[in-house]
Short mmCIF file of C-alpha atoms (C1' of nucleotides) in Angstrom, two decimals:
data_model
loop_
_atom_site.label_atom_id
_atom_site.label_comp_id
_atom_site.label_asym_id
_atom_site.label_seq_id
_atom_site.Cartn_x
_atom_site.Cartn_y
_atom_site.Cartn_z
CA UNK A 957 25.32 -112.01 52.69
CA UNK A 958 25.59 -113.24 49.28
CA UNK A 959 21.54 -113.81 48.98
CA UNK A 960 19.89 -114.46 45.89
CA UNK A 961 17.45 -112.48 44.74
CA UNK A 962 13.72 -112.69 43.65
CA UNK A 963 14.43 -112.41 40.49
CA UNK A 964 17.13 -114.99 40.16
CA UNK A 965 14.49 -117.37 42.34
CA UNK A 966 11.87 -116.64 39.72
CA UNK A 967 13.87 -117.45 37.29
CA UNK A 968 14.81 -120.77 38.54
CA UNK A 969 11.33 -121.75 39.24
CA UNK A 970 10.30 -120.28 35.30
CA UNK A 971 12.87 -122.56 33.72
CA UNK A 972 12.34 -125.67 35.64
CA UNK A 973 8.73 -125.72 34.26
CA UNK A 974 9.76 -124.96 31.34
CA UNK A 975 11.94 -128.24 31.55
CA UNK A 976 9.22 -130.09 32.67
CA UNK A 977 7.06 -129.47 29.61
CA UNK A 978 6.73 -132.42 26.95
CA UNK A 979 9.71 -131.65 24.38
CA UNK A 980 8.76 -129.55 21.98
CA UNK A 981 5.45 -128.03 23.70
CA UNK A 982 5.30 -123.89 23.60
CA UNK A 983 4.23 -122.64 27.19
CA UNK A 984 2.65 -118.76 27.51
CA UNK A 985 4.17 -116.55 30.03
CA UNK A 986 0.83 -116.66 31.36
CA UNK A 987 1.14 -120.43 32.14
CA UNK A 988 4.89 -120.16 33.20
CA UNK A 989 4.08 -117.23 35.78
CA UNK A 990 1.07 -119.09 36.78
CA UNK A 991 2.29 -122.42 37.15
CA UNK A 992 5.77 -121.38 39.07
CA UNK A 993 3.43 -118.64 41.49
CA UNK A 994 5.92 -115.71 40.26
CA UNK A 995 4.36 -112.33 39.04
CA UNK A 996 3.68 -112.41 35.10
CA UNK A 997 5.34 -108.97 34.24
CA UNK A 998 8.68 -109.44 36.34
CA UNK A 999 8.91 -113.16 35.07
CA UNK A 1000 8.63 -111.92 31.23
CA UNK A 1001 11.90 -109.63 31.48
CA UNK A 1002 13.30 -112.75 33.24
CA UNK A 1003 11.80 -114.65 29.66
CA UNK A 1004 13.45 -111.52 27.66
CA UNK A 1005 16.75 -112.79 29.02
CA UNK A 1006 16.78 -115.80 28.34
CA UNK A 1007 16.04 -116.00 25.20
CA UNK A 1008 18.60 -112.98 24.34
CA UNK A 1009 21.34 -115.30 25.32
CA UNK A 1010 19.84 -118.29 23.91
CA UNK A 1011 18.67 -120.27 26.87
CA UNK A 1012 14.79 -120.71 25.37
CA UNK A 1013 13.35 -119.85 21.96
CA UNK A 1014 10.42 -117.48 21.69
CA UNK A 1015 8.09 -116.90 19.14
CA UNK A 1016 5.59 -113.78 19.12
CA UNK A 1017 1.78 -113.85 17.88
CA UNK A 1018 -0.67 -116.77 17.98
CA UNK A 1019 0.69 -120.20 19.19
CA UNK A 1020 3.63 -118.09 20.12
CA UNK A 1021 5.18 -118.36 23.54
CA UNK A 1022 8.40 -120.07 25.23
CA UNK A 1023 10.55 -123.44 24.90
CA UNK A 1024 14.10 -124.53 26.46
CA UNK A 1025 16.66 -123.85 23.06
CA UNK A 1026 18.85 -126.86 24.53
CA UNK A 1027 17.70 -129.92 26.34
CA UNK A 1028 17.35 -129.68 30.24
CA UNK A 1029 19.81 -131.91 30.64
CA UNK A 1030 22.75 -129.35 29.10
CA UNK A 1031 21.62 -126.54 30.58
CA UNK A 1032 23.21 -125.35 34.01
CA UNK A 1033 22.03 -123.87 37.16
CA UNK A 1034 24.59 -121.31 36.41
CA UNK A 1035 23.29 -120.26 33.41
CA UNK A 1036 20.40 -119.67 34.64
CA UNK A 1037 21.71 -117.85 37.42
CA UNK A 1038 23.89 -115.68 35.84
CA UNK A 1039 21.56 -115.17 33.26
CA UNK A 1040 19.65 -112.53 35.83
CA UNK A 1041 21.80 -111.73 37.99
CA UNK A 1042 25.24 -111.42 36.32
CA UNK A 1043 28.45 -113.14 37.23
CA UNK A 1044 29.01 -114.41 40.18
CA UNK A 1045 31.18 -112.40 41.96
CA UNK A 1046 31.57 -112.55 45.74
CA UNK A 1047 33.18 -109.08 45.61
CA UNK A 1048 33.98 -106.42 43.08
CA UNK A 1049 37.20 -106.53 43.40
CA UNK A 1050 37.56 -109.89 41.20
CA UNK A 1051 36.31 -107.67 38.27
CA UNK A 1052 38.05 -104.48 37.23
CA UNK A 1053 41.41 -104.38 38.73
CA UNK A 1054 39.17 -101.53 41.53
CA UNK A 1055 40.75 -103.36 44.68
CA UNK A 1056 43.98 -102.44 44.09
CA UNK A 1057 45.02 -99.99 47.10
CA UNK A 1058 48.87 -98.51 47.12
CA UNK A 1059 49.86 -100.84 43.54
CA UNK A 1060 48.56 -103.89 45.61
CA UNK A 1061 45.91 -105.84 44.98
CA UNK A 1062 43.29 -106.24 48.55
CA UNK A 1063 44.41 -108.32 51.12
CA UNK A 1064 41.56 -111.10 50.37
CA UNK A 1065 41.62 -111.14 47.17
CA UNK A 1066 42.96 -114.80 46.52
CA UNK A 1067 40.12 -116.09 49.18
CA UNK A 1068 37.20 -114.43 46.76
CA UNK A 1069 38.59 -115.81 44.00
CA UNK A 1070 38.66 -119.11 45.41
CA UNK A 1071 34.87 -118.92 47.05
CA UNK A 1072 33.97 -117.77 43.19
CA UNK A 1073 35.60 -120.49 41.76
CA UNK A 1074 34.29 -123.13 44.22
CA UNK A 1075 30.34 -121.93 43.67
CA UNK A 1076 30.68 -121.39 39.73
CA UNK A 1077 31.92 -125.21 40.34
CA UNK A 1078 28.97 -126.16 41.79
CA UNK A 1079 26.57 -124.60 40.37
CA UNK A 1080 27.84 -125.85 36.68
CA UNK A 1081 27.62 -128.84 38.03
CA UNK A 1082 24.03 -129.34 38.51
CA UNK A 1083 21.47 -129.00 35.65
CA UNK A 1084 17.77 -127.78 35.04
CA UNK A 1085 16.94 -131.50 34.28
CA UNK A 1086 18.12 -132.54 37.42
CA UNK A 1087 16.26 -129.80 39.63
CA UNK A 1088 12.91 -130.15 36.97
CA UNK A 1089 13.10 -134.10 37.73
CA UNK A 1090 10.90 -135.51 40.68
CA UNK A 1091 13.02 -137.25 42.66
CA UNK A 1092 13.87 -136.57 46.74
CA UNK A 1093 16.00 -134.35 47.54
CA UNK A 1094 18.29 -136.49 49.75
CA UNK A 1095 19.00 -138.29 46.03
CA UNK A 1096 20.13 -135.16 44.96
CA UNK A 1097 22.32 -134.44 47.97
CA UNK A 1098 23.97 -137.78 47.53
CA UNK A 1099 24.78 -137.64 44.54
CA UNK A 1100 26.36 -134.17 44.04
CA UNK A 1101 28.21 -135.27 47.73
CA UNK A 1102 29.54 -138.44 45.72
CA UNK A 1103 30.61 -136.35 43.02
CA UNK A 1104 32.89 -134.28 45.07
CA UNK A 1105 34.96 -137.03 46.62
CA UNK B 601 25.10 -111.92 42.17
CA UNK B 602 26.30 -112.51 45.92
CA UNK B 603 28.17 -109.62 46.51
CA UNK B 604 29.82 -108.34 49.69
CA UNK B 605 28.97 -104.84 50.37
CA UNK B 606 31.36 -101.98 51.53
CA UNK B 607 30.19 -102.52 54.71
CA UNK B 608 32.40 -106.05 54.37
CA UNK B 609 35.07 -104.74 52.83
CA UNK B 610 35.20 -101.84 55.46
CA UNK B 611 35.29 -104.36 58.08
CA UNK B 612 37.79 -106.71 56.89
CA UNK B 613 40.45 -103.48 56.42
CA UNK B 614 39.72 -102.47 59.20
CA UNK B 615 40.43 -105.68 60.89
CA UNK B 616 43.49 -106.37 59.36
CA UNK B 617 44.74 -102.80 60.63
CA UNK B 618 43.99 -103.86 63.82
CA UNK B 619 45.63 -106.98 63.05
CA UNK B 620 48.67 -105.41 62.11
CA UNK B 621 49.70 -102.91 65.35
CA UNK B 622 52.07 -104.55 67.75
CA UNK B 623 49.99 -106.48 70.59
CA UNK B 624 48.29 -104.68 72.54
CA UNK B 625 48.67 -101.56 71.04
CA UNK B 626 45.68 -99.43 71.29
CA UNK B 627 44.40 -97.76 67.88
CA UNK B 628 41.94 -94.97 67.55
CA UNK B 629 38.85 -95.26 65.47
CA UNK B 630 39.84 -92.11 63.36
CA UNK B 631 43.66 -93.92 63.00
CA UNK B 632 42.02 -96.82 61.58
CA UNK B 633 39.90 -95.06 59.05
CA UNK B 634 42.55 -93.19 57.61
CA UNK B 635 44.93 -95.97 57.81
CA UNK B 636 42.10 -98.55 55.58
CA UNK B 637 41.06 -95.63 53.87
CA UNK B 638 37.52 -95.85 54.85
CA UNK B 639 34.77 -93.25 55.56
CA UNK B 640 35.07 -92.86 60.00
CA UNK B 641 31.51 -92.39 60.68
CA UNK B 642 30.71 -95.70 58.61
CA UNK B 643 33.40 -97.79 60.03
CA UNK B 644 32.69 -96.23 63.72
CA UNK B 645 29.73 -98.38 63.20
CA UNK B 646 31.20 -101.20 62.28
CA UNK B 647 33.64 -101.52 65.01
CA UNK B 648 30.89 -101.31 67.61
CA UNK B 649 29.39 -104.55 65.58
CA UNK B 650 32.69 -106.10 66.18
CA UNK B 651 32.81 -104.90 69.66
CA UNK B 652 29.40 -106.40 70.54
CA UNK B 653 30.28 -109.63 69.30
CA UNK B 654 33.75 -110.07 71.07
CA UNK B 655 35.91 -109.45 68.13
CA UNK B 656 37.73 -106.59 69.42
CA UNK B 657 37.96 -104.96 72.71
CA UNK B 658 36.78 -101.21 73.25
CA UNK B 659 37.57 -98.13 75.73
CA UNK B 660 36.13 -95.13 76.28
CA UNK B 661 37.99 -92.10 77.18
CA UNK B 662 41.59 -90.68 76.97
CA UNK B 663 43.57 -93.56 76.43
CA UNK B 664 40.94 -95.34 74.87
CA UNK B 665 40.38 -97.31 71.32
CA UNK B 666 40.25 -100.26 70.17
CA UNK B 667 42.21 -103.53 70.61
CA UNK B 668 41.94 -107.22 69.16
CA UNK B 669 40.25 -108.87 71.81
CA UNK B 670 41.71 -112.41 70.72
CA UNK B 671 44.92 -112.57 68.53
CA UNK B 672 44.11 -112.59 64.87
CA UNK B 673 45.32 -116.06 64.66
CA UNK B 674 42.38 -117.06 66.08
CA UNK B 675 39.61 -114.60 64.11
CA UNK B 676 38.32 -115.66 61.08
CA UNK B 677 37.20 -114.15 57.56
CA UNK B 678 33.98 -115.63 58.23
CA UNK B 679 33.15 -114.16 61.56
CA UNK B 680 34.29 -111.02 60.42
CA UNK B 681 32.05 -110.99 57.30
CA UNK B 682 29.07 -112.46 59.82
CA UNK B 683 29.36 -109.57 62.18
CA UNK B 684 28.54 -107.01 59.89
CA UNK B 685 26.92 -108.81 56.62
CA UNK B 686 24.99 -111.20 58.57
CA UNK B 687 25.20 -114.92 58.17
CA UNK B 688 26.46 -116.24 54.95
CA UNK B 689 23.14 -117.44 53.32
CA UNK B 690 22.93 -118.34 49.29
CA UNK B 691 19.26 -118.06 49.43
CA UNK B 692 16.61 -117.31 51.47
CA UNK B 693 15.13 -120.45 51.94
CA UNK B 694 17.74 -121.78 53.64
CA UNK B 695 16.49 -119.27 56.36
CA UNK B 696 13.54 -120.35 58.07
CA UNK B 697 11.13 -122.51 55.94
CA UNK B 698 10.48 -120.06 53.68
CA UNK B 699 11.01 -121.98 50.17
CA UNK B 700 8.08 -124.43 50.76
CA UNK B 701 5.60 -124.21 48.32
CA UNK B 702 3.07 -126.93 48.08
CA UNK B 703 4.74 -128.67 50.94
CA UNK B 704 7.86 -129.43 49.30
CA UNK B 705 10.85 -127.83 49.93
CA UNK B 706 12.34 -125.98 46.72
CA UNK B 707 14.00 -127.51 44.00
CA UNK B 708 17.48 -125.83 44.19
CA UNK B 709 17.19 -126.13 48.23
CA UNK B 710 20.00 -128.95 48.42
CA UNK B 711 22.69 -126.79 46.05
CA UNK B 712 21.98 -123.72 47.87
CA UNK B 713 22.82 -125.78 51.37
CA UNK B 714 26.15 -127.16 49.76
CA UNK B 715 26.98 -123.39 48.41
CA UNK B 716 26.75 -122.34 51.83
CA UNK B 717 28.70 -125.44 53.32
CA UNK B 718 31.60 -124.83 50.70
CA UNK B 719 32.18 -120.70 51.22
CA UNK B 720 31.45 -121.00 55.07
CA UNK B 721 33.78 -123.85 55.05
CA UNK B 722 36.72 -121.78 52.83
CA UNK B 723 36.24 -118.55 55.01
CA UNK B 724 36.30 -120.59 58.29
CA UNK B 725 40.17 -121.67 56.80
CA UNK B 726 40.80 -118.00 56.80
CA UNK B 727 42.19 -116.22 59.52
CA UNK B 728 42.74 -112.39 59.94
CA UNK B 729 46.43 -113.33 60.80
CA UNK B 730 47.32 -114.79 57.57
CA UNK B 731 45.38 -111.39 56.02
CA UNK B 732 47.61 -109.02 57.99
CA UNK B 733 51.04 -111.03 57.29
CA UNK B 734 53.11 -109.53 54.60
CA UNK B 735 52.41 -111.60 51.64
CA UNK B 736 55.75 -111.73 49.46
CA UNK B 737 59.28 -111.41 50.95
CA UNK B 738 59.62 -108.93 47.81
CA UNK B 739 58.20 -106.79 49.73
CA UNK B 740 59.58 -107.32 53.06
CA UNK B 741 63.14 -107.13 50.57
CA UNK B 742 62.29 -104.08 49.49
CA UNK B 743 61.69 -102.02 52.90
CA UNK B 744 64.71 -103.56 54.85
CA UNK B 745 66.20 -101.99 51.87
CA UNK B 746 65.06 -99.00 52.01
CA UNK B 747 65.77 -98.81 55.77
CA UNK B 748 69.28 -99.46 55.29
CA UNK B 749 70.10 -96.94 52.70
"C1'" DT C 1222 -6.97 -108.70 13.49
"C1'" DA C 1223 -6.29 -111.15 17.48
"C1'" DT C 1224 -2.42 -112.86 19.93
"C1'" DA C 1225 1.78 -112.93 22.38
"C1'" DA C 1226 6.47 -111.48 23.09
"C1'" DG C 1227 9.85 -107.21 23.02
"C1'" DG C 1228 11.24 -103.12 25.07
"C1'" DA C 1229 11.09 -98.65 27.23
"C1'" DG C 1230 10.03 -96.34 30.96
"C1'" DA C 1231 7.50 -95.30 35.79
"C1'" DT C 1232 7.34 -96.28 40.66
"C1'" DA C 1233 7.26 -97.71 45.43
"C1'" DA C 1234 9.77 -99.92 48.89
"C1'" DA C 1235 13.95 -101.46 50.81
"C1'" DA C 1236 18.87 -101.60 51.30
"C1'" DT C 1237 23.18 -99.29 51.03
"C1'" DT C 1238 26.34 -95.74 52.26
"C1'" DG C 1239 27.16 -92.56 54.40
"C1'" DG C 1240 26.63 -88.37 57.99
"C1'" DT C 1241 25.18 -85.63 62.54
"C1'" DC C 1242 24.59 -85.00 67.13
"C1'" DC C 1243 24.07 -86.10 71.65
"C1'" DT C 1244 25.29 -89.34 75.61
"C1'" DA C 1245 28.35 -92.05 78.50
"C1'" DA C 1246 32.57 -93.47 80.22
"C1'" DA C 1247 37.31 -92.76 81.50
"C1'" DG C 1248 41.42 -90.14 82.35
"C1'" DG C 1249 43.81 -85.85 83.55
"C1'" DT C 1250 44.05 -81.29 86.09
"C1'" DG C 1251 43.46 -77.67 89.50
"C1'" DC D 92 36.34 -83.39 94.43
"C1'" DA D 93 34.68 -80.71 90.39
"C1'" DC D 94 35.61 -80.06 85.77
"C1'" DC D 95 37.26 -80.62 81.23
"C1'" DT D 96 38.92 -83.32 77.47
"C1'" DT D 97 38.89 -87.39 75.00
"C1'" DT D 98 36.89 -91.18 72.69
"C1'" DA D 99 33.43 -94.80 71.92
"C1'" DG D 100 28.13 -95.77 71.98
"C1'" DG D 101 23.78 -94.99 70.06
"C1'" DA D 102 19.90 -92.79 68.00
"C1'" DC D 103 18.44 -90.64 64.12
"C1'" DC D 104 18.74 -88.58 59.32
"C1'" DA D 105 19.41 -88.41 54.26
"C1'" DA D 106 21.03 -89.27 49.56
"C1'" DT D 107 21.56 -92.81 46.41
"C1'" DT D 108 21.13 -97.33 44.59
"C1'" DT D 109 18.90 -101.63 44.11
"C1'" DT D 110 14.91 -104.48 44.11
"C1'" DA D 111 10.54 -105.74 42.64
"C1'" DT D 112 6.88 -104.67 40.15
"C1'" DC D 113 3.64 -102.62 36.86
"C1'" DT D 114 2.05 -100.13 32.49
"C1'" DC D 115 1.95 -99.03 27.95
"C1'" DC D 116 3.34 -99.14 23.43
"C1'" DT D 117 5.60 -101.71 19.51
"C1'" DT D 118 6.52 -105.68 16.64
"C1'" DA D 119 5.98 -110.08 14.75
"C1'" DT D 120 2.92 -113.78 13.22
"C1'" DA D 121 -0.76 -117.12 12.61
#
DNA sequence: TATAAGGAGATAAAATTGGTCCTAAAGGTG
DNA sequence: CACCTTTAGGACCAATTTTATCTCCTTATA
């Protein structure tokens, strides 16, 4: 339940190399899919997002290609996330008012809006310049355990 | 992105049906599908998931049907979302060691672990008793009302 | 005129969302 | 006891949707 899917994985893995480019330096699809093992044609519609909402620039035609629109360091996993896959939503009843059975609204409701709010939480909480950086990942756990209390 | 299917939904009205007979009580399969409003044949299935795993007791026969097999105090969300959607898993690589590439563990690996951690942890707090309790005492006003008129 | 992204499909495989039909168990009846 | 009805168990089937790619053509640009 709740899996990620390729896609959203692939995008991930495009965006942190992306991130760990020199600032400024254009990378080719070619490189990105390359570099992050990810198939070329699926990770370009991933690319197509992105830069539709803004998340990298691209340019077209010789020295053309893709770089992060906003530093690493401002850009969230959830972006990122969401970008591909849509909102996170642990069930459709937190979009449309389409759980509501007899006037009443489903039973769980209140629990999948809390399990959505906890993961959006997290997930804004941790940027592509932290996952792009090489550090150990028992840093990382620390840290994000120290921010939550 | 992380949706739960029908299949969950399904499972957790028909639970709370369940849930919601006096103790003991025995309830037919086709009683509980049109009570949840759910397709039989598809929720047939379900219940024998729920039987296999102990949630709910079964009997064949005249007579037979299906019963809690613990009270619902005692059942979780989470189990019931495991026993038909499979454990709750953010990503695949938190699976078997499937994220390594190059002998690292992926980049995202740690929030994906602490995504998991947080929803198992807020569906474990659930349990199919609070579900199956009337939620306002508006309502409960409103049919002792009705009774008495 | 290369080069590289944009965008519109095409497609195969897998998952979802059901349904059908037969078997097995359990109770009731003559 | 033999038999019939009832009700869940289980195997299998099928339509639809989603996932995961690929291909080809267009557009922008150095």
């Amino acid at each position: 339940m709740m899996e990620l899917t390729r896609k959203g994985e692939y995008a991930i893995r495009g965006i942190i190399y992306l991130a760990q480019q020199p600032p400024g330096r254009v990378s080719l699809i070619s490189e990105i899919a390359a570099a992050a093992e990810v198939p070329q044609s699926f990770l370009a519609k991933i690319f197509q997002s992105f830069a539709k909402l803004g998340l990298v620039t691209s340019a077209r035609g010789t020295g053309g290609g893709f770089v992060l629109a906003r530093p690493a360091s401002v850009i969230t996993l959830r972006e990122v996330v969401e970008a591909v896959e849509g909102p996170i939503v642990p069930n459709r009843c937190l979009l449309g008012s389409a759980c509501e059975r007899g006037g009443e609204p489903c039973r769980a409701h209140a629990v999948w809006k809390q399990v959505q709010t906890e993961v959006v939480h997290i997930l804004d909480d941790v940027t592509i310049e932290s996952l792009a950086r090489n550090r150990n990942l028992d840093e990382v756990t620390m840290e994000s355990l120290a921010r939550n209390r």
